[in-house]
Amino acid sequence: MICPYCSKSIHFENIKEMNIEIDSEYEKGVCVEGGFCPSCNELIIRYYEGDFKRGANGDGYIVNEENERLLYPFNKSRSFILDDVPHEYTSDFSEAVLVLLISPKASAALSRRCLQRFFHSHLSIKKASLVKEIEVFISTQQAPSYILDAVDAIRNIGNFAAHPLKDTNTGEVIEVEPGEAEWLLEVLELLFDFYFIYPKKLEKRKEELNKKLEKLGKPKMK
Ligand SMILES: [Zn+2]
């Protein structure tokens, strides 16, 4: 699993687990287990369902795990600061972060909608589908190549060819590919940083430098 704190791929070993039989006829059960990330030592509590079995000592255990969910941390929010990002993007983005662990599908839908709104209103790129908009964005080359590549990867990671709704109705809640919801958030962070946060930072630095230049009686930077 991926640690929700340090984002490293870890082999999680619980220090405590509770197995509950919920259906004896079909041998179904659930497990809740807790332990610490071997890399960053933070507490993780997870839940999963599966087939309920009993060992020789009578204790229950679960095999064929499915529907795994993270119970804690409930919503480990990303440390991204949204102060300089316009409000029209922050509400979808924040909600996409909030629901990521509970529903990657919902998170991805919010992120795709947020991305499309960004294309429409900030870059005035408006086409029939998200893929076409991504193509236009890449062809204009108005961002560094690492951003162009990251945006381009959305199509591949999301397997857009197999899910036409992702493309034409971006807010639709549909199946996600592994890692897709996280990737969309990564890309939004890159875009916000490049288009909103970094320019603000630069402006501030310029103001500070101009104050210093003024004190020295030198001409200001434009
Ligand atoms: Zn960790």
JSON list of N, CA, C and O and ligand atoms in Angstrom, two decimals, residues 3-8 10 37-42 44, ligand 1:
[
{"chain": "A", "resi": 3, "resn": "CYS", "atom": "N", "xyz": [1.68, 4.74, 1.70]},
{"chain": "A", "resi": 3, "resn": "CYS", "atom": "CA", "xyz": [1.45, 5.41, 2.98]},
{"chain": "A", "resi": 3, "resn": "CYS", "atom": "C", "xyz": [0.77, 6.76, 2.74]},
{"chain": "A", "resi": 3, "resn": "CYS", "atom": "O", "xyz": [1.25, 7.55, 1.93]},
{"chain": "A", "resi": 4, "resn": "PRO", "atom": "N", "xyz": [-0.36, 7.02, 3.43]},
{"chain": "A", "resi": 4, "resn": "PRO", "atom": "CA", "xyz": [-1.06, 8.29, 3.21]},
{"chain": "A", "resi": 4, "resn": "PRO", "atom": "C", "xyz": [-0.29, 9.50, 3.76]},
{"chain": "A", "resi": 4, "resn": "PRO", "atom": "O", "xyz": [-0.64, 10.63, 3.48]},
{"chain": "A", "resi": 5, "resn": "TYR", "atom": "N", "xyz": [0.74, 9.23, 4.55]},
{"chain": "A", "resi": 5, "resn": "TYR", "atom": "CA", "xyz": [1.53, 10.35, 5.11]},
{"chain": "A", "resi": 5, "resn": "TYR", "atom": "C", "xyz": [2.74, 10.66, 4.25]},
{"chain": "A", "resi": 5, "resn": "TYR", "atom": "O", "xyz": [2.91, 11.77, 3.78]},
{"chain": "A", "resi": 6, "resn": "CYS", "atom": "N", "xyz": [3.59, 9.63, 4.05]},
{"chain": "A", "resi": 6, "resn": "CYS", "atom": "CA", "xyz": [4.87, 9.90, 3.37]},
{"chain": "A", "resi": 6, "resn": "CYS", "atom": "C", "xyz": [4.82, 9.50, 1.90]},
{"chain": "A", "resi": 6, "resn": "CYS", "atom": "O", "xyz": [5.79, 9.71, 1.17]},
{"chain": "A", "resi": 7, "resn": "SER", "atom": "N", "xyz": [3.68, 8.93, 1.45]},
{"chain": "A", "resi": 7, "resn": "SER", "atom": "CA", "xyz": [3.47, 8.55, 0.04]},
{"chain": "A", "resi": 7, "resn": "SER", "atom": "C", "xyz": [4.46, 7.50, -0.46]},
{"chain": "A", "resi": 7, "resn": "SER", "atom": "O", "xyz": [4.61, 7.32, -1.66]},
{"chain": "A", "resi": 8, "resn": "LYS", "atom": "N", "xyz": [5.14, 6.82, 0.48]},
{"chain": "A", "resi": 8, "resn": "LYS", "atom": "CA", "xyz": [6.04, 5.76, 0.04]},
{"chain": "A", "resi": 8, "resn": "LYS", "atom": "C", "xyz": [5.26, 4.45, -0.08]},
{"chain": "A", "resi": 8, "resn": "LYS", "atom": "O", "xyz": [4.28, 4.24, 0.61]},
{"chain": "A", "resi": 10, "resn": "ILE", "atom": "N", "xyz": [4.74, 0.94, 0.90]},
{"chain": "A", "resi": 10, "resn": "ILE", "atom": "CA", "xyz": [5.17, 0.25, 2.12]},
{"chain": "A", "resi": 10, "resn": "ILE", "atom": "C", "xyz": [4.55, -1.14, 2.22]},
{"chain": "A", "resi": 10, "resn": "ILE", "atom": "O", "xyz": [3.52, -1.43, 1.64]},
{"chain": "A", "resi": 37, "resn": "CYS", "atom": "N", "xyz": [3.35, 3.03, 9.87]},
{"chain": "A", "resi": 37, "resn": "CYS", "atom": "CA", "xyz": [4.10, 3.02, 8.62]},
{"chain": "A", "resi": 37, "resn": "CYS", "atom": "C", "xyz": [5.57, 2.72, 8.95]},
{"chain": "A", "resi": 37, "resn": "CYS", "atom": "O", "xyz": [6.16, 3.39, 9.79]},
{"chain": "A", "resi": 38, "resn": "PRO", "atom": "N", "xyz": [6.16, 1.69, 8.31]},
{"chain": "A", "resi": 38, "resn": "PRO", "atom": "CA", "xyz": [7.56, 1.35, 8.62]},
{"chain": "A", "resi": 38, "resn": "PRO", "atom": "C", "xyz": [8.53, 2.45, 8.18]},
{"chain": "A", "resi": 38, "resn": "PRO", "atom": "O", "xyz": [9.67, 2.47, 8.62]},
{"chain": "A", "resi": 39, "resn": "SER", "atom": "N", "xyz": [8.04, 3.34, 7.35]},
{"chain": "A", "resi": 39, "resn": "SER", "atom": "CA", "xyz": [8.93, 4.38, 6.86]},
{"chain": "A", "resi": 39, "resn": "SER", "atom": "C", "xyz": [8.85, 5.65, 7.71]},
{"chain": "A", "resi": 39, "resn": "SER", "atom": "O", "xyz": [9.86, 6.20, 8.14]},
{"chain": "A", "resi": 40, "resn": "CYS", "atom": "N", "xyz": [7.62, 6.13, 7.98]},
{"chain": "A", "resi": 40, "resn": "CYS", "atom": "CA", "xyz": [7.49, 7.41, 8.71]},
{"chain": "A", "resi": 40, "resn": "CYS", "atom": "C", "xyz": [6.90, 7.22, 10.11]},
{"chain": "A", "resi": 40, "resn": "CYS", "atom": "O", "xyz": [6.78, 8.18, 10.87]},
{"chain": "A", "resi": 41, "resn": "ASN", "atom": "N", "xyz": [6.51, 5.97, 10.43]},
{"chain": "A", "resi": 41, "resn": "ASN", "atom": "CA", "xyz": [6.06, 5.69, 11.80]},
{"chain": "A", "resi": 41, "resn": "ASN", "atom": "C", "xyz": [4.70, 6.25, 12.19]},
{"chain": "A", "resi": 41, "resn": "ASN", "atom": "O", "xyz": [4.36, 6.26, 13.36]},
{"chain": "A", "resi": 42, "resn": "GLU", "atom": "N", "xyz": [3.94, 6.73, 11.22]},
{"chain": "A", "resi": 42, "resn": "GLU", "atom": "CA", "xyz": [2.63, 7.30, 11.55]},
{"chain": "A", "resi": 42, "resn": "GLU", "atom": "C", "xyz": [1.58, 6.18, 11.62]},
{"chain": "A", "resi": 42, "resn": "GLU", "atom": "O", "xyz": [1.70, 5.14, 10.96]},
{"chain": "A", "resi": 44, "resn": "ILE", "atom": "N", "xyz": [-1.69, 4.08, 11.00]},
{"chain": "A", "resi": 44, "resn": "ILE", "atom": "CA", "xyz": [-2.60, 3.80, 9.88]},
{"chain": "A", "resi": 44, "resn": "ILE", "atom": "C", "xyz": [-3.61, 2.76, 10.35]},
{"chain": "A", "resi": 44, "resn": "ILE", "atom": "O", "xyz": [-3.23, 1.75, 10.94]},
{"chain": "B", "resi": 1, "resn": "ZN", "atom": "ZN", "xyz": [4.73, 6.65, 5.93]}
]
